[in-house]
Amino acid sequence: MSKTGIAVFNLLFVPFLLLAEDGNPAIGIPDGCYASPEAGCVVPVGKQVRFKGLSSGNPSEWTWTLDDGELAKISGQDAEVVFEKEGRYNVGLTIVDNGVERMVTLDGGVLAGGTHEVWNIQYSERELMSSVPLDISWYGYYAGSNVYGDAFAEKFEKPVTNAVINGVCVYFASTVHISEEAVIEVSICPANKYGLPSDNYMETASLPVAELIPYDSGMPTIFEFEKPVAVDDEFFVVISGIPCAMRGMSADEIAILCGPDRGEEGLSTVYSHIDYENQNYWRKDSDRHLSMAVAPVISFEKGDDVQGDVFEINDNAGLKYDGNEIISDGKYECISIYDLYGNDVLKVICPSGRIALDKLQPGIYVAVAWRDGVADVLKLMKR
């Protein structure tokens, strides 16, 4: 066990690669974890995750470090780690190749636990984001106003452990519009049997087009859900309602920032919804291999390796939350409030019909109310 509270074991498939020159080391982000605008990757607390050592050379030794050498040396090129405490960490890898020692550090570091934005854009690609116009024979923007499509979707892989989505941040390159009445909707949905966005929208948030924020302001546009969305498999973020009207020399010019084209073998995570001349279907955009700057705000649930109370969420619980207080019939023996990591943050014995949560920080909580040995459970989001 290291001084930082991180247990080390040994290490899976890696969806993102931090590319290096020939013969140099590179670090792969663990499967089921995500890149982030805030860091190289976001990982859960209490769940084993695997960083993979990558190199185009022929290394004979691999040494992993975490925050100034506190991660023990591991035999083999991969490192499996359990982050037991929430925080930011630096992960480094040193290889020996033909007697020459080379080192690389995970660009942007690692964020363990907490609530963070995640996306499919590598940390090193942030400075290369731009809006992507279509070919000159088409009208409009890729990932934006376009006469041939009314919606776009960004696909996310299955999380390494159960996760909760509070909302979605969308980074717009352009918010110019003439359709003042337009409303942009952002939704979460699972994949259907064909691996395309399903019609089963789990939660939707909307904003009038006039409230979109251009990225040159330094801020994303935040679409906040009324109820948090639990995900345990691959999912899509769907952005719909993008206007594409033209009037004389004026036109709607809504465009979402995209990462750079990664080439034919590169990662492609964008899907377009075609709704034109009686055509209505989703298609994966394999002509360009890139990702949209669309970032769900995610909290990973605590992994099995960290002790904590776990309760099954009961959607029919005899509790309600009005945005300020928990409301009950006043007949429970006690009500306990837990955060997503299983910590008991508030407990009330023989509570009245209302419990104020004004002393709690904004976030996702679970209320567990006991009566005659039976627990009613309610998940809520305090804003």
mmCIF file of C-alpha atoms in Angstrom:
data_model
loop_
_atom_site.group_PDB
_atom_site.id
_atom_site.type_symbol
_atom_site.label_atom_id
_atom_site.label_comp_id
_atom_site.label_asym_id
_atom_site.label_seq_id
_atom_site.Cartn_x
_atom_site.Cartn_y
_atom_site.Cartn_z
ATOM 1 C CA MET A 1 0.000 0.000 0.000
ATOM 2 C CA SER A 2 1.464 3.376 -0.939
ATOM 3 C CA LYS A 3 1.410 6.500 1.184
ATOM 4 C CA THR A 4 -1.284 7.975 -1.041
ATOM 5 C CA GLY A 5 -3.730 5.208 -0.195
ATOM 6 C CA ILE A 6 -3.386 3.449 -3.559
ATOM 7 C CA ALA A 7 -3.087 -0.317 -3.766
ATOM 8 C CA VAL A 8 -1.013 -1.789 -6.620
ATOM 9 C CA PHE A 9 -1.659 -5.094 -8.411
ATOM 10 C CA ASN A 10 -0.857 -6.005 -11.982
ATOM 11 C CA LEU A 11 -3.178 -4.843 -15.464
ATOM 12 C CA LEU A 12 -7.070 -4.493 -20.332
ATOM 13 C CA PHE A 13 -8.112 -3.011 -23.579
ATOM 14 C CA VAL A 14 -7.451 0.731 -23.910
ATOM 15 C CA PRO A 15 -9.783 2.964 -25.963
ATOM 16 C CA PHE A 16 -7.537 6.050 -25.893
ATOM 17 C CA LEU A 17 -3.806 6.249 -26.548
ATOM 18 C CA LEU A 18 -1.374 8.992 -25.657
ATOM 19 C CA LEU A 19 0.779 8.696 -28.726
ATOM 20 C CA ALA A 20 4.552 8.968 -28.558
ATOM 21 C CA GLU A 21 7.412 8.950 -31.056
ATOM 22 C CA ASP A 22 8.904 5.641 -32.183
ATOM 23 C CA GLY A 23 10.770 3.922 -29.392
ATOM 24 C CA ASN A 24 9.265 6.098 -26.686
ATOM 25 C CA PRO A 25 6.754 5.018 -24.051
ATOM 26 C CA ALA A 26 3.087 5.969 -24.052
ATOM 27 C CA ILE A 27 0.264 5.419 -21.555
ATOM 28 C CA GLY A 28 -3.168 4.056 -22.466
ATOM 29 C CA ILE A 29 -6.266 5.191 -20.546
ATOM 30 C CA PRO A 30 -7.998 2.319 -18.717
ATOM 31 C CA ASP A 31 -10.925 0.604 -20.379
ATOM 32 C CA GLY A 32 -14.230 2.039 -19.161
ATOM 33 C CA CYS A 33 -12.676 5.304 -17.994
ATOM 34 C CA TYR A 34 -12.904 8.545 -19.950
ATOM 35 C CA ALA A 35 -10.774 11.456 -21.051
ATOM 36 C CA SER A 36 -11.814 14.828 -19.645
ATOM 37 C CA PRO A 37 -11.484 18.566 -20.315
ATOM 38 C CA GLU A 38 -10.060 18.670 -16.787
ATOM 39 C CA ALA A 39 -7.479 15.862 -16.918
ATOM 40 C CA GLY A 40 -5.964 13.051 -18.930
ATOM 41 C CA CYS A 41 -8.590 10.687 -17.555
ATOM 42 C CA VAL A 42 -11.220 10.261 -14.835
ATOM 43 C CA VAL A 43 -11.330 7.031 -12.815
ATOM 44 C CA PRO A 44 -13.530 5.733 -9.983
ATOM 45 C CA VAL A 45 -12.513 5.305 -6.366
ATOM 46 C CA GLY A 46 -12.347 1.724 -5.090
ATOM 47 C CA LYS A 47 -12.350 -0.013 -8.473
ATOM 48 C CA GLN A 48 -9.370 -1.684 -10.127
ATOM 49 C CA VAL A 49 -8.380 0.126 -13.332
ATOM 50 C CA ARG A 50 -5.611 -0.810 -15.722
ATOM 51 C CA PHE A 51 -3.129 1.568 -17.319
ATOM 52 C CA LYS A 52 -1.339 -0.001 -20.282
ATOM 53 C CA GLY A 53 2.246 0.597 -21.235
ATOM 54 C CA LEU A 54 2.593 1.254 -24.964
ATOM 55 C CA SER A 55 5.668 1.586 -27.122
ATOM 56 C CA SER A 56 6.593 1.081 -30.768
ATOM 57 C CA GLY A 57 10.053 -0.062 -29.726
ATOM 58 C CA ASN A 58 11.148 -3.225 -27.913
ATOM 59 C CA PRO A 59 11.341 -2.315 -24.228
ATOM 60 C CA SER A 60 12.770 -4.837 -21.781
ATOM 61 C CA GLU A 61 11.803 -3.049 -18.545
ATOM 62 C CA TRP A 62 8.802 -1.050 -17.378
ATOM 63 C CA THR A 63 8.663 1.025 -14.188
ATOM 64 C CA TRP A 64 5.462 2.817 -13.164
ATOM 65 C CA THR A 65 5.404 5.788 -10.819
ATOM 66 C CA LEU A 66 2.616 7.665 -9.122
ATOM 67 C CA ASP A 67 3.255 11.107 -7.622
ATOM 68 C CA ASP A 68 7.053 11.176 -7.267
ATOM 69 C CA GLY A 69 7.692 7.473 -7.184
ATOM 70 C CA GLU A 70 5.114 6.316 -4.653
ATOM 71 C CA LEU A 71 3.775 3.611 -6.991
ATOM 72 C CA ALA A 72 5.818 0.425 -6.577
ATOM 73 C CA LYS A 73 7.774 -1.045 -9.466
ATOM 74 C CA ILE A 74 5.696 -3.607 -11.369
ATOM 75 C CA SER A 75 6.952 -6.593 -13.324
ATOM 76 C CA GLY A 76 5.445 -6.247 -16.785
ATOM 77 C CA GLN A 77 4.328 -3.456 -19.024
ATOM 78 C CA ASP A 78 0.894 -2.775 -17.484
ATOM 79 C CA ALA A 79 -0.173 -1.442 -14.090
ATOM 80 C CA GLU A 80 -3.434 -2.207 -12.322
ATOM 81 C CA VAL A 81 -4.317 0.269 -9.588
ATOM 82 C CA VAL A 82 -7.053 0.871 -7.027
ATOM 83 C CA PHE A 83 -7.435 4.549 -6.109
ATOM 84 C CA GLU A 84 -8.718 4.478 -2.559
ATOM 85 C CA LYS A 85 -8.920 8.236 -2.047
ATOM 86 C CA GLU A 86 -10.476 10.981 -4.118
ATOM 87 C CA GLY A 87 -7.985 13.418 -5.655
ATOM 88 C CA ARG A 88 -5.666 14.273 -8.549
ATOM 89 C CA TYR A 89 -2.698 12.013 -9.316
ATOM 90 C CA ASN A 90 0.229 11.966 -11.722
ATOM 91 C CA VAL A 91 1.054 8.660 -13.414
ATOM 92 C CA GLY A 92 4.395 8.090 -15.095
ATOM 93 C CA LEU A 93 6.005 5.241 -17.037
ATOM 94 C CA THR A 94 9.712 4.633 -17.611
ATOM 95 C CA ILE A 95 10.922 2.018 -20.101
ATOM 96 C CA VAL A 96 14.336 0.653 -20.960
ATOM 97 C CA ASP A 97 14.720 0.027 -24.693
ATOM 98 C CA ASN A 98 18.083 -1.237 -26.010
ATOM 99 C CA GLY A 99 19.751 0.037 -22.859
ATOM 100 C CA VAL A 100 18.242 3.519 -23.202
ATOM 101 C CA GLU A 101 15.875 4.766 -20.489
ATOM 102 C CA ARG A 102 12.892 6.892 -21.530
ATOM 103 C CA MET A 103 10.003 8.290 -19.483
ATOM 104 C CA VAL A 104 6.527 9.691 -20.176
ATOM 105 C CA THR A 105 3.847 11.132 -17.866
ATOM 106 C CA LEU A 106 0.112 10.833 -18.499
ATOM 107 C CA ASP A 107 -0.740 14.217 -19.976
ATOM 108 C CA GLY A 108 -3.163 16.065 -17.697
ATOM 109 C CA GLY A 109 -2.922 13.557 -14.864
ATOM 110 C CA VAL A 110 -5.686 11.440 -13.327
ATOM 111 C CA LEU A 111 -8.781 12.537 -11.413
ATOM 112 C CA ALA A 112 -10.050 9.853 -9.033
ATOM 113 C CA GLY A 113 -13.601 10.092 -7.705
ATOM 114 C CA GLY A 114 -15.735 13.221 -7.598
ATOM 115 C CA THR A 115 -17.992 14.671 -10.293
ATOM 116 C CA HIS A 116 -16.314 15.670 -13.551
ATOM 117 C CA GLU A 117 -16.905 16.338 -17.231
ATOM 118 C CA VAL A 118 -15.840 13.494 -19.511
ATOM 119 C CA TRP A 119 -15.585 13.299 -23.283
ATOM 120 C CA ASN A 120 -13.962 11.335 -26.116
ATOM 121 C CA ILE A 121 -11.288 13.949 -26.879
ATOM 122 C CA GLN A 122 -7.753 13.268 -25.694
ATOM 123 C CA TYR A 123 -6.131 15.844 -23.443
ATOM 124 C CA SER A 124 -3.499 16.533 -26.102
ATOM 125 C CA GLU A 125 -6.234 17.255 -28.693
ATOM 126 C CA ARG A 126 -7.880 20.127 -26.796
ATOM 127 C CA GLU A 127 -5.936 22.833 -28.618
ATOM 128 C CA LEU A 128 -6.872 21.309 -32.005
ATOM 129 C CA MET A 129 -10.663 21.558 -31.598
ATOM 130 C CA SER A 130 -12.570 23.492 -34.258
ATOM 131 C CA SER A 131 -15.902 23.598 -36.053
ATOM 132 C CA VAL A 132 -16.070 21.302 -39.070
ATOM 133 C CA PRO A 133 -17.922 22.599 -42.161
ATOM 134 C CA LEU A 134 -19.291 20.098 -44.619
ATOM 135 C CA ASP A 135 -18.071 19.656 -48.167
ATOM 136 C CA ILE A 136 -18.744 22.679 -50.366
ATOM 137 C CA SER A 137 -21.617 20.900 -52.146
ATOM 138 C CA TRP A 138 -23.501 20.572 -48.840
ATOM 139 C CA TYR A 139 -25.092 23.338 -46.804
ATOM 140 C CA GLY A 140 -24.256 23.754 -43.166
ATOM 141 C CA TYR A 141 -21.962 22.462 -40.452
ATOM 142 C CA TYR A 142 -20.862 19.012 -39.434
ATOM 143 C CA ALA A 143 -22.143 18.737 -35.845
ATOM 144 C CA GLY A 144 -24.378 21.763 -36.283
ATOM 145 C CA SER A 145 -26.830 23.556 -38.588
ATOM 146 C CA ASN A 146 -27.314 21.371 -41.638
ATOM 147 C CA VAL A 147 -30.211 20.932 -44.017
ATOM 148 C CA TYR A 148 -29.553 17.176 -44.294
ATOM 149 C CA GLY A 149 -29.621 16.403 -40.572
ATOM 150 C CA ASP A 150 -31.523 17.622 -37.533
ATOM 151 C CA ALA A 151 -29.559 15.918 -34.736
ATOM 152 C CA PHE A 152 -26.151 14.530 -33.809
ATOM 153 C CA ALA A 153 -25.106 11.953 -31.207
ATOM 154 C CA GLU A 154 -21.862 11.200 -29.387
ATOM 155 C CA LYS A 155 -21.267 7.586 -28.334
ATOM 156 C CA PHE A 156 -19.665 6.649 -24.999
ATOM 157 C CA GLU A 157 -18.365 3.219 -24.071
ATOM 158 C CA LYS A 158 -19.606 1.225 -21.098
ATOM 159 C CA PRO A 159 -18.247 2.725 -17.859
ATOM 160 C CA VAL A 160 -15.849 0.631 -15.787
ATOM 161 C CA THR A 161 -18.381 0.771 -12.938
ATOM 162 C CA ASN A 162 -21.892 2.152 -12.529
ATOM 163 C CA ALA A 163 -22.045 5.886 -13.121
ATOM 164 C CA VAL A 164 -24.512 8.759 -12.752
ATOM 165 C CA ILE A 165 -24.905 11.632 -15.241
ATOM 166 C CA ASN A 166 -26.010 14.985 -13.791
ATOM 167 C CA GLY A 167 -26.121 16.907 -17.064
ATOM 168 C CA VAL A 168 -24.125 17.597 -20.226
ATOM 169 C CA CYS A 169 -21.713 20.391 -21.150
ATOM 170 C CA VAL A 170 -21.659 21.259 -24.859
ATOM 171 C CA TYR A 171 -18.869 23.392 -26.319
ATOM 172 C CA PHE A 172 -20.231 25.479 -29.203
ATOM 173 C CA ALA A 173 -17.889 27.005 -31.786
ATOM 174 C CA SER A 174 -20.714 29.196 -33.107
ATOM 175 C CA THR A 175 -24.127 30.166 -31.745
ATOM 176 C CA VAL A 176 -25.219 32.540 -34.543
ATOM 177 C CA HIS A 177 -28.931 32.057 -35.249
ATOM 178 C CA ILE A 178 -31.922 33.576 -37.001
ATOM 179 C CA SER A 179 -34.467 31.034 -35.722
ATOM 180 C CA GLU A 180 -35.227 32.805 -32.447
ATOM 181 C CA GLU A 181 -37.883 30.255 -31.474
ATOM 182 C CA ALA A 182 -35.563 27.237 -31.773
ATOM 183 C CA VAL A 183 -34.986 25.046 -28.710
ATOM 184 C CA ILE A 184 -31.944 22.775 -28.400
ATOM 185 C CA GLU A 185 -32.507 19.475 -26.581
ATOM 186 C CA VAL A 186 -29.794 17.285 -25.090
ATOM 187 C CA SER A 187 -30.734 13.715 -24.134
ATOM 188 C CA ILE A 188 -29.179 10.519 -22.799
ATOM 189 C CA CYS A 189 -30.209 7.229 -24.408
ATOM 190 C CA PRO A 190 -28.884 3.656 -24.557
ATOM 191 C CA ALA A 191 -27.840 1.917 -27.747
ATOM 192 C CA ASN A 192 -30.402 -0.177 -29.608
ATOM 193 C CA LYS A 193 -29.721 -3.694 -30.903
ATOM 194 C CA TYR A 194 -27.935 -2.223 -33.941
ATOM 195 C CA GLY A 195 -25.571 -0.134 -31.833
ATOM 196 C CA LEU A 196 -27.328 3.108 -32.815
ATOM 197 C CA PRO A 197 -29.083 5.656 -30.564
ATOM 198 C CA SER A 198 -32.369 4.199 -29.328
ATOM 199 C CA ASP A 199 -35.679 6.032 -29.042
ATOM 200 C CA ASN A 200 -35.687 5.414 -25.282
ATOM 201 C CA TYR A 201 -34.559 8.791 -23.983
ATOM 202 C CA MET A 202 -33.667 8.405 -20.302
ATOM 203 C CA GLU A 203 -33.570 12.134 -19.535
ATOM 204 C CA THR A 204 -33.691 15.371 -21.556
ATOM 205 C CA ALA A 205 -32.727 18.975 -20.851
ATOM 206 C CA SER A 206 -33.427 21.910 -23.159
ATOM 207 C CA LEU A 207 -32.391 25.524 -23.694
ATOM 208 C CA PRO A 208 -33.590 28.177 -26.168
ATOM 209 C CA VAL A 209 -31.049 28.839 -28.860
ATOM 210 C CA ALA A 210 -30.580 32.387 -27.558
ATOM 211 C CA GLU A 211 -29.065 30.981 -24.329
ATOM 212 C CA LEU A 212 -26.296 28.984 -26.016
ATOM 213 C CA ILE A 213 -22.795 30.138 -25.044
ATOM 214 C CA PRO A 214 -19.997 30.343 -27.636
ATOM 215 C CA TYR A 215 -16.757 28.681 -26.523
ATOM 216 C CA ASP A 216 -14.716 31.847 -27.095
ATOM 217 C CA SER A 217 -16.348 33.075 -23.885
ATOM 218 C CA GLY A 218 -14.354 30.370 -22.113
ATOM 219 C CA MET A 219 -17.467 28.505 -20.929
ATOM 220 C CA PRO A 220 -19.504 25.535 -22.171
ATOM 221 C CA THR A 221 -23.286 25.577 -22.384
ATOM 222 C CA ILE A 222 -24.618 23.475 -19.503
ATOM 223 C CA PHE A 223 -27.730 21.335 -19.966
ATOM 224 C CA GLU A 224 -28.701 20.221 -16.450
ATOM 225 C CA PHE A 225 -31.064 17.294 -15.930
ATOM 226 C CA GLU A 226 -33.914 17.475 -13.440
ATOM 227 C CA LYS A 227 -33.148 13.889 -12.422
ATOM 228 C CA PRO A 228 -29.747 12.191 -12.499
ATOM 229 C CA VAL A 229 -29.344 9.388 -15.042
ATOM 230 C CA ALA A 230 -27.797 6.058 -13.993
ATOM 231 C CA VAL A 231 -25.751 4.299 -16.709
ATOM 232 C CA ASP A 232 -24.112 0.865 -16.619
ATOM 233 C CA ASP A 233 -23.639 0.223 -20.337
ATOM 234 C CA GLU A 234 -22.681 2.129 -23.464
ATOM 235 C CA PHE A 235 -24.793 5.222 -24.057
ATOM 236 C CA PHE A 236 -25.312 8.186 -26.371
ATOM 237 C CA VAL A 237 -25.645 11.915 -25.834
ATOM 238 C CA VAL A 238 -28.100 13.177 -28.460
ATOM 239 C CA ILE A 239 -28.239 16.878 -29.436
ATOM 240 C CA SER A 240 -31.383 17.723 -31.404
ATOM 241 C CA GLY A 241 -33.440 20.711 -32.497
ATOM 242 C CA ILE A 242 -30.502 22.432 -34.202
ATOM 243 C CA PRO A 243 -32.019 24.979 -36.623
ATOM 244 C CA CYS A 244 -30.772 25.384 -40.199
ATOM 245 C CA ALA A 245 -32.919 28.112 -41.770
ATOM 246 C CA MET A 246 -31.716 30.522 -44.474
ATOM 247 C CA ARG A 247 -33.174 33.953 -45.197
ATOM 248 C CA GLY A 248 -31.404 35.962 -47.846
ATOM 249 C CA MET A 249 -27.824 36.440 -46.760
ATOM 250 C CA SER A 250 -28.538 35.275 -43.188
ATOM 251 C CA ALA A 251 -28.539 31.719 -41.872
ATOM 252 C CA ASP A 252 -28.525 29.711 -38.683
ATOM 253 C CA GLU A 253 -24.909 28.883 -37.914
ATOM 254 C CA ILE A 254 -24.915 26.643 -34.852
ATOM 255 C CA ALA A 255 -21.748 24.540 -34.671
ATOM 256 C CA ILE A 256 -20.383 22.237 -31.962
ATOM 257 C CA LEU A 257 -16.631 22.100 -31.529
ATOM 258 C CA CYS A 258 -15.045 18.837 -32.697
ATOM 259 C CA GLY A 259 -11.703 17.206 -32.085
ATOM 260 C CA PRO A 260 -9.297 16.818 -35.019
ATOM 261 C CA ASP A 261 -9.807 14.284 -37.801
ATOM 262 C CA ARG A 262 -7.797 11.246 -36.658
ATOM 263 C CA GLY A 263 -7.456 9.616 -40.060
ATOM 264 C CA GLU A 264 -8.957 6.414 -41.422
ATOM 265 C CA GLU A 265 -7.778 4.217 -38.539
ATOM 266 C CA GLY A 266 -8.625 6.752 -35.832
ATOM 267 C CA LEU A 267 -11.419 6.784 -33.283
ATOM 268 C CA SER A 268 -14.835 7.922 -34.577
ATOM 269 C CA THR A 269 -17.665 8.483 -32.084
ATOM 270 C CA VAL A 270 -20.123 10.815 -33.888
ATOM 271 C CA TYR A 271 -23.497 9.775 -35.357
ATOM 272 C CA SER A 272 -25.793 11.893 -37.539
ATOM 273 C CA HIS A 273 -29.570 11.737 -37.760
ATOM 274 C CA ILE A 274 -30.715 12.133 -41.356
ATOM 275 C CA ASP A 275 -34.187 13.631 -41.818
ATOM 276 C CA TYR A 276 -34.406 14.759 -45.430
ATOM 277 C CA GLU A 277 -36.679 13.941 -48.388
ATOM 278 C CA ASN A 278 -38.485 11.093 -46.571
ATOM 279 C CA GLN A 279 -35.237 9.677 -45.207
ATOM 280 C CA ASN A 280 -35.132 9.276 -41.437
ATOM 281 C CA TYR A 281 -32.338 7.244 -39.857
ATOM 282 C CA TRP A 282 -29.132 7.340 -37.783
ATOM 283 C CA ARG A 283 -25.744 6.756 -39.414
ATOM 284 C CA LYS A 284 -22.248 6.538 -38.002
ATOM 285 C CA ASP A 285 -20.037 9.220 -39.514
ATOM 286 C CA SER A 286 -17.153 7.130 -40.764
ATOM 287 C CA ASP A 287 -16.119 9.688 -43.400
ATOM 288 C CA ARG A 288 -14.455 11.722 -40.658
ATOM 289 C CA HIS A 289 -12.875 10.114 -37.610
ATOM 290 C CA LEU A 290 -13.381 12.533 -34.794
ATOM 291 C CA SER A 291 -15.404 13.305 -31.651
ATOM 292 C CA MET A 292 -17.653 16.184 -30.634
ATOM 293 C CA ALA A 293 -16.838 18.409 -27.667
ATOM 294 C CA VAL A 294 -19.815 17.020 -25.766
ATOM 295 C CA ALA A 295 -19.084 16.274 -22.118
ATOM 296 C CA PRO A 296 -21.475 14.438 -19.770
ATOM 297 C CA VAL A 297 -20.981 15.412 -16.129
ATOM 298 C CA ILE A 298 -20.360 12.045 -14.480
ATOM 299 C CA SER A 299 -19.959 10.611 -10.987
ATOM 300 C CA PHE A 300 -18.614 7.063 -10.800
ATOM 301 C CA GLU A 301 -20.171 4.989 -8.056
ATOM 302 C CA LYS A 302 -17.760 3.560 -5.522
ATOM 303 C CA GLY A 303 -16.234 0.222 -6.502
ATOM 304 C CA ASP A 304 -16.584 -2.992 -4.528
ATOM 305 C CA ASP A 305 -13.051 -2.646 -3.160
ATOM 306 C CA VAL A 306 -13.998 0.217 -0.839
ATOM 307 C CA GLN A 307 -16.208 -0.463 2.141
ATOM 308 C CA GLY A 308 -19.535 1.352 2.298
ATOM 309 C CA ASP A 309 -23.256 0.821 2.624
ATOM 310 C CA VAL A 310 -24.940 -0.214 -0.626
ATOM 311 C CA PHE A 311 -28.709 0.053 -1.113
ATOM 312 C CA GLU A 312 -30.911 -0.925 -4.005
ATOM 313 C CA ILE A 313 -32.699 2.135 -5.353
ATOM 314 C CA ASN A 314 -36.476 1.819 -5.088
ATOM 315 C CA ASP A 315 -38.235 4.014 -7.643
ATOM 316 C CA ASN A 316 -41.504 3.631 -5.720
ATOM 317 C CA ALA A 317 -40.049 4.765 -2.398
ATOM 318 C CA GLY A 318 -42.410 6.495 0.009
ATOM 319 C CA LEU A 319 -40.269 9.607 -0.094
ATOM 320 C CA LYS A 320 -40.229 12.740 -2.207
ATOM 321 C CA TYR A 321 -37.739 15.513 -2.811
ATOM 322 C CA ASP A 322 -38.995 18.968 -3.837
ATOM 323 C CA GLY A 323 -35.602 20.443 -4.651
ATOM 324 C CA ASN A 324 -35.091 21.810 -1.131
ATOM 325 C CA GLU A 325 -36.396 19.277 1.377
ATOM 326 C CA ILE A 326 -37.095 15.561 1.715
ATOM 327 C CA ILE A 327 -40.816 15.065 2.290
ATOM 328 C CA SER A 328 -42.231 12.000 4.064
ATOM 329 C CA ASP A 329 -45.317 10.994 6.041
ATOM 330 C CA GLY A 330 -43.428 11.551 9.315
ATOM 331 C CA LYS A 331 -43.769 7.908 10.423
ATOM 332 C CA TYR A 332 -40.229 6.672 9.707
ATOM 333 C CA GLU A 333 -37.999 5.584 12.586
ATOM 334 C CA CYS A 334 -34.936 7.235 11.054
ATOM 335 C CA ILE A 335 -33.717 8.634 7.741
ATOM 336 C CA SER A 336 -30.049 8.553 6.713
ATOM 337 C CA ILE A 337 -28.530 10.465 3.800
ATOM 338 C CA TYR A 338 -25.533 8.963 1.969
ATOM 339 C CA ASP A 339 -23.283 10.363 -0.732
ATOM 340 C CA LEU A 340 -22.384 8.258 -3.791
ATOM 341 C CA TYR A 341 -19.349 6.854 -1.993
ATOM 342 C CA GLY A 342 -21.440 5.342 0.823
ATOM 343 C CA ASN A 343 -20.551 7.978 3.437
ATOM 344 C CA ASP A 344 -23.302 8.762 5.957
ATOM 345 C CA VAL A 345 -23.551 12.580 5.720
ATOM 346 C CA LEU A 346 -26.798 13.162 7.651
ATOM 347 C CA LYS A 347 -28.947 11.074 10.015
ATOM 348 C CA VAL A 348 -32.265 12.055 11.610
ATOM 349 C CA ILE A 349 -33.962 9.947 14.311
ATOM 350 C CA CYS A 350 -37.791 10.017 14.383
ATOM 351 C CA PRO A 351 -37.868 12.672 11.654
ATOM 352 C CA SER A 352 -40.760 15.006 11.026
ATOM 353 C CA GLY A 353 -42.439 15.218 7.628
ATOM 354 C CA ARG A 354 -39.714 17.486 6.193
ATOM 355 C CA ILE A 355 -35.920 17.338 6.315
ATOM 356 C CA ALA A 356 -33.971 20.354 5.050
ATOM 357 C CA LEU A 357 -30.760 19.623 3.120
ATOM 358 C CA ASP A 358 -29.432 23.183 3.152
ATOM 359 C CA LYS A 359 -26.218 22.141 4.949
ATOM 360 C CA LEU A 360 -25.251 19.608 2.252
ATOM 361 C CA GLN A 361 -23.056 20.490 -0.702
ATOM 362 C CA PRO A 362 -24.632 20.253 -4.191
ATOM 363 C CA GLY A 363 -24.435 16.720 -5.548
ATOM 364 C CA ILE A 364 -26.066 13.285 -5.788
ATOM 365 C CA TYR A 365 -27.341 11.671 -2.574
ATOM 366 C CA VAL A 366 -29.268 8.572 -1.482
ATOM 367 C CA ALA A 367 -31.912 8.860 1.260
ATOM 368 C CA VAL A 368 -32.627 5.641 3.189
ATOM 369 C CA ALA A 369 -35.730 5.699 5.429
ATOM 370 C CA TRP A 370 -36.400 2.798 7.851
ATOM 371 C CA ARG A 371 -39.804 1.661 9.111
ATOM 372 C CA ASP A 372 -40.510 -1.729 10.719
ATOM 373 C CA GLY A 373 -37.247 -3.147 9.383
ATOM 374 C CA VAL A 374 -38.020 -2.129 5.786
ATOM 375 C CA ALA A 375 -36.028 0.547 3.932
ATOM 376 C CA ASP A 376 -37.457 3.009 1.416
ATOM 377 C CA VAL A 377 -34.688 4.394 -0.765
ATOM 378 C CA LEU A 378 -34.678 7.567 -2.862
ATOM 379 C CA LYS A 379 -31.869 8.956 -5.043
ATOM 380 C CA LEU A 380 -31.866 12.764 -5.334
ATOM 381 C CA MET A 381 -29.781 15.619 -6.672
ATOM 382 C CA LYS A 382 -29.222 18.722 -4.545
ATOM 383 C CA ARG A 383 -28.529 21.763 -6.702
#
